[in-house]
Amino acid sequence: MDAEQRIEQPTLDTERFLLRPLEMTDVSAMHTLSNDPDVSANLADMPYPYPREAAVGTVEAMHNLAVRGEAFAFAVIPHVGESKELVGVIYLVVN
């Protein structure tokens, strides 16, 4: 994708969730969630146990893909409760 066609990743704010680009501050929550057996059983292509370094690598890789406009990862942050910690990730691939 050339620079003229590049898509900037938006932050999307809905009534229930904030969808924003992944950040390094999400690594801890990603690592914890991915190592929950109930969560990992539903993940198609992730190692179990999921090492912390893999979460760091995922955030870095998704940032690089977003800069090139090839794919975008959105951290799902709920508006309910006091915690503003990631509860999921949505991946969109530009095709």
XYZ file of N, CA, C and O in Angstrom:
380
model
N 0.858 -1.175 0.000
C 0.000 0.000 0.000
C 0.896 1.229 0.000
O 1.773 1.353 0.831
N 0.671 2.145 -0.946
C 1.525 3.325 -0.990
C 1.025 4.399 -0.019
O -0.046 4.286 0.560
N 1.824 5.422 0.156
C 1.536 6.459 1.157
C 0.208 7.161 0.898
O -0.471 7.566 1.828
N -0.184 7.318 -0.370
C -1.442 7.993 -0.679
C -2.654 7.181 -0.243
O -3.704 7.736 0.026
N -2.520 5.867 -0.190
C -3.634 5.000 0.167
C -3.619 4.587 1.632
O -4.540 3.946 2.087
N -2.596 4.940 2.356
C -2.432 4.490 3.739
C -3.611 4.919 4.601
O -4.110 6.030 4.502
N -4.050 4.008 5.450
C -5.162 4.253 6.351
C -4.600 4.487 7.743
O -3.804 3.688 8.231
N -4.993 5.577 8.390
C -4.575 5.799 9.776
C -5.530 5.057 10.688
O -6.749 5.076 10.480
N -4.986 4.419 11.694
C -5.816 3.660 12.616
C -6.573 4.601 13.546
O -5.976 5.370 14.293
N -7.894 4.522 13.518
C -8.680 5.385 14.398
C -8.823 4.783 15.793
O -8.532 3.611 16.022
N -9.273 5.592 16.710
C -9.761 5.134 18.003
C -11.277 5.229 17.908
O -11.816 6.244 17.459
N -11.959 4.157 18.258
C -13.412 4.111 18.160
C -13.996 4.041 19.558
O -13.614 3.189 20.360
N -14.922 4.930 19.841
C -15.524 4.978 21.164
C -17.014 4.700 21.029
O -17.729 5.446 20.355
N -17.469 3.605 21.634
C -18.881 3.251 21.603
C -19.456 3.409 22.998
O -18.738 3.738 23.945
N -20.733 3.143 23.134
C -21.375 3.238 24.440
C -20.764 2.264 25.444
O -20.624 2.576 26.619
N -20.374 1.078 24.972
C -19.888 0.038 25.878
C -18.380 -0.144 25.893
O -17.815 -0.619 26.878
N -17.705 0.204 24.781
C -16.272 -0.088 24.672
C -15.507 1.056 24.026
O -16.045 1.780 23.197
N -14.244 1.127 24.385
C -13.272 1.937 23.670
C -12.423 0.962 22.871
O -11.916 -0.029 23.427
N -12.292 1.198 21.577
C -11.423 0.390 20.717
C -10.296 1.307 20.280
O -10.515 2.285 19.572
N -9.080 0.983 20.727
C -7.930 1.841 20.439
C -6.756 0.976 20.014
O -6.739 -0.239 20.255
N -5.755 1.571 19.393
C -4.576 0.797 19.006
C -3.932 0.125 20.228
O -3.953 0.669 21.337
N -3.379 -1.061 20.001
C -2.641 -1.741 21.072
C -1.471 -0.880 21.515
O -0.852 -0.196 20.699
N -1.159 -0.945 22.804
C -0.030 -0.218 23.374
C 0.793 -1.178 24.225
O 0.292 -2.216 24.660
N 2.019 -0.814 24.496
C 2.863 -1.644 25.360
C 2.241 -1.813 26.747
O 2.478 -2.808 27.413
N 1.428 -0.856 27.166
C 0.774 -0.986 28.474
C -0.245 -2.128 28.488
O -0.715 -2.517 29.557
N -0.586 -2.685 27.332
C -1.534 -3.798 27.243
C -0.873 -5.163 27.411
O -1.565 -6.178 27.534
N 0.439 -5.208 27.412
C 1.161 -6.485 27.433
C 0.772 -7.337 28.641
O 0.506 -8.533 28.510
N 0.729 -6.758 29.808
C 0.421 -7.529 31.014
C -0.960 -8.176 30.930
O -1.124 -9.363 31.217
N -1.961 -7.406 30.518
C -3.318 -7.953 30.403
C -3.395 -9.003 29.297
O -4.057 -10.037 29.462
N -2.716 -8.772 28.175
C -2.701 -9.762 27.090
C -2.090 -11.069 27.578
O -2.609 -12.155 27.300
N -0.992 -10.964 28.304
C -0.303 -12.138 28.821
C -1.196 -12.906 29.795
O -1.338 -14.131 29.703
N -1.830 -12.189 30.702
C -2.707 -12.823 31.690
C -3.894 -13.498 31.015
O -4.200 -14.665 31.293
N -4.582 -12.790 30.137
C -5.753 -13.357 29.464
C -5.389 -14.564 28.608
O -6.104 -15.569 28.603
N -4.300 -14.473 27.892
C -3.901 -15.561 26.991
C -3.484 -16.810 27.735
O -3.476 -17.902 27.160
N -3.139 -16.681 28.994
C -2.760 -17.849 29.786
C -3.906 -18.389 30.633
O -3.713 -19.327 31.406
N -5.087 -17.820 30.486
C -6.282 -18.362 31.123
C -6.759 -19.528 30.255
O -7.047 -19.333 29.071
N -6.850 -20.754 30.798
C -7.242 -21.907 29.980
C -8.591 -21.731 29.286
O -8.772 -22.202 28.159
N -9.531 -21.053 29.927
C -10.836 -20.840 29.300
C -10.746 -19.898 28.103
O -11.509 -20.018 27.149
N -9.821 -18.960 28.153
C -9.620 -18.036 27.029
C -8.788 -18.712 25.947
O -9.156 -18.705 24.773
N -7.694 -19.315 26.317
C -6.780 -19.890 25.326
C -7.426 -21.016 24.531
O -7.060 -21.246 23.378
N -8.393 -21.693 25.109
C -9.081 -22.772 24.391
C -9.823 -22.242 23.165
O -10.116 -23.000 22.241
N -10.120 -20.942 23.152
C -10.861 -20.340 22.046
C -9.992 -19.513 21.099
O -10.522 -18.836 20.224
N -8.696 -19.569 21.292
C -7.784 -18.817 20.430
C -7.222 -19.754 19.371
O -6.642 -20.795 19.696
N -7.374 -19.378 18.134
C -7.047 -20.271 17.028
C -5.558 -20.575 16.883
O -5.176 -21.714 16.699
N -4.737 -19.566 16.977
C -3.347 -19.775 16.575
C -2.368 -19.119 17.542
O -1.520 -18.335 17.142
N -2.498 -19.456 18.828
C -1.587 -18.900 19.831
C -1.008 -20.028 20.660
O -1.705 -20.988 20.973
N 0.251 -19.897 21.010
C 0.847 -20.943 21.855
C 0.276 -20.891 23.269
O -0.174 -19.850 23.742
N 0.262 -22.025 23.900
C -0.125 -22.091 25.320
C 0.910 -22.937 26.017
O 1.163 -24.055 25.575
N 1.538 -22.485 27.048
C 1.378 -21.159 27.638
C 1.918 -20.070 26.716
O 2.790 -20.305 25.896
N 1.369 -18.878 26.891
C 1.713 -17.718 26.061
C 2.749 -16.886 26.804
O 2.448 -16.268 27.824
N 4.002 -16.885 26.331
C 5.050 -16.140 27.044
C 4.858 -14.634 26.948
O 4.313 -14.110 25.974
N 5.297 -13.933 27.970
C 5.206 -12.468 27.989
C 5.902 -11.866 26.773
O 5.424 -10.890 26.195
N 7.018 -12.446 26.368
C 7.759 -11.944 25.204
C 6.908 -12.010 23.942
O 7.063 -11.191 23.035
N 6.018 -12.994 23.866
C 5.130 -13.103 22.703
C 4.138 -11.943 22.681
O 3.817 -11.416 21.608
N 3.653 -11.543 23.837
C 2.741 -10.396 23.906
C 3.464 -9.124 23.464
O 2.908 -8.313 22.708
N 4.692 -8.948 23.917
C 5.498 -7.793 23.489
C 5.681 -7.831 21.975
O 5.488 -6.817 21.283
N 6.023 -8.992 21.447
C 6.218 -9.148 20.004
C 4.949 -8.869 19.214
O 4.998 -8.282 18.127
N 3.804 -9.266 19.758
C 2.534 -9.010 19.084
C 2.264 -7.516 18.997
O 1.889 -7.001 17.937
N 2.458 -6.796 20.094
C 2.225 -5.347 20.086
C 3.173 -4.677 19.091
O 2.755 -3.825 18.292
N 4.437 -5.064 19.096
C 5.411 -4.478 18.167
C 5.047 -4.793 16.716
O 5.074 -3.910 15.850
N 4.704 -6.050 16.443
C 4.364 -6.457 15.078
C 3.117 -5.747 14.575
O 3.075 -5.277 13.426
N 2.113 -5.634 15.429
C 0.879 -4.970 15.005
C 1.106 -3.484 14.772
O 0.523 -2.889 13.872
N 1.976 -2.865 15.564
C 2.319 -1.452 15.331
C 2.975 -1.309 13.956
O 2.614 -0.412 13.182
N 3.915 -2.189 13.638
C 4.604 -2.125 12.350
C 3.643 -2.348 11.180
O 3.739 -1.668 10.151
N 2.714 -3.291 11.326
C 1.717 -3.534 10.275
C 0.797 -2.328 10.108
O 0.424 -1.971 8.989
N 0.435 -1.690 11.217
C -0.437 -0.510 11.147
C 0.271 0.650 10.453
O -0.340 1.354 9.641
N 1.548 0.837 10.743
C 2.321 1.916 10.101
C 2.329 1.717 8.590
O 2.219 2.680 7.825
N 2.402 0.466 8.157
C 2.390 0.162 6.720
C 0.968 0.098 6.155
O 0.790 -0.086 4.954
N -0.043 0.198 7.016
C -1.428 0.156 6.558
C -1.900 -1.228 6.155
O -2.872 -1.364 5.417
N -1.243 -2.281 6.659
C -1.572 -3.645 6.261
C -2.552 -4.337 7.205
O -3.316 -5.214 6.787
N -2.505 -3.990 8.484
C -3.385 -4.610 9.479
C -3.452 -3.709 10.700
O -2.547 -2.904 10.938
N -4.528 -3.874 11.451
C -4.739 -3.050 12.637
C -5.230 -3.918 13.779
O -6.069 -4.792 13.585
N -4.692 -3.684 14.965
C -5.134 -4.385 16.169
C -5.743 -3.360 17.107
O -5.123 -2.331 17.403
N -6.946 -3.649 17.541
C -7.643 -2.760 18.465
C -7.743 -3.413 19.835
O -8.218 -4.550 19.957
N -7.298 -2.706 20.850
C -7.507 -3.137 22.231
C -8.961 -2.841 22.579
O -9.465 -1.762 22.286
N -9.625 -3.812 23.176
C -11.019 -3.642 23.605
C -10.999 -3.289 25.089
O -10.569 -4.096 25.917
N -11.452 -2.080 25.403
C -11.450 -1.573 26.775
C -12.902 -1.282 27.169
O -13.553 -0.445 26.544
N -13.435 -1.966 28.184
C -14.837 -1.730 28.557
C -15.004 -0.395 29.282
O -14.101 0.074 29.965
N -16.174 0.191 29.109
C -16.512 1.427 29.827
C -17.140 1.133 31.185
O -17.317 2.041 31.977
N -17.511 -0.108 31.450
C -18.133 -0.450 32.735
C -17.053 -0.799 33.753
O -15.992 -1.301 33.405
N -17.322 -0.514 35.014
C -16.354 -0.809 36.062
C -15.252 0.219 36.120
O -15.175 1.137 35.304
N -14.401 0.048 37.111
C -13.316 1.010 37.318
C -12.074 0.682 36.509
O -11.283 1.564 36.200
N -11.866 -0.591 36.186
C -10.678 -0.987 35.447
C -10.776 -0.538 33.997
O -11.812 -0.683 33.354
N -9.712 0.013 33.503
C -9.635 0.400 32.093
C -8.644 -0.509 31.374
O -7.969 -0.111 30.440
N -8.594 -1.766 31.843
C -7.655 -2.743 31.293
C -8.264 -3.481 30.104
O -9.464 -3.750 30.062
N -7.414 -3.825 29.175
C -7.796 -4.573 27.993
C -8.526 -5.861 28.371
O -8.104 -6.566 29.289
N -9.619 -6.160 27.663
C -10.341 -7.420 27.873
C -10.364 -8.258 26.607
O -10.885 -9.373 26.605
N -9.813 -7.720 25.526
C -9.773 -8.458 24.265
C -9.054 -7.652 23.206
O -8.708 -6.487 23.409
N -8.837 -8.303 22.071
C -8.170 -7.668 20.930
C -8.930 -8.031 19.674
O -9.351 -9.177 19.495
N -9.123 -7.052 18.810
C -9.748 -7.267 17.503
C -8.689 -6.979 16.450
O -8.046 -5.924 16.467
N -8.497 -7.920 15.529
C -7.539 -7.742 14.438
C -8.284 -7.522 13.124
O -9.208 -8.272 12.807
N -7.904 -6.499 12.394
C -8.440 -6.236 11.057
C -7.287 -6.236 10.073
O -6.294 -5.536 10.263
N -7.434 -7.030 9.021
C -6.400 -7.121 7.991
C -6.915 -6.445 6.740
O -8.034 -6.699 6.296
N -6.115 -5.541 6.190
C -6.481 -4.835 4.957
C -6.173 -5.761 3.798
O -5.060 -6.259 3.669
N -7.170 -5.975 2.979
C -7.010 -6.916 1.877
C -7.299 -6.221 0.562
O -8.196 -5.517 0.378
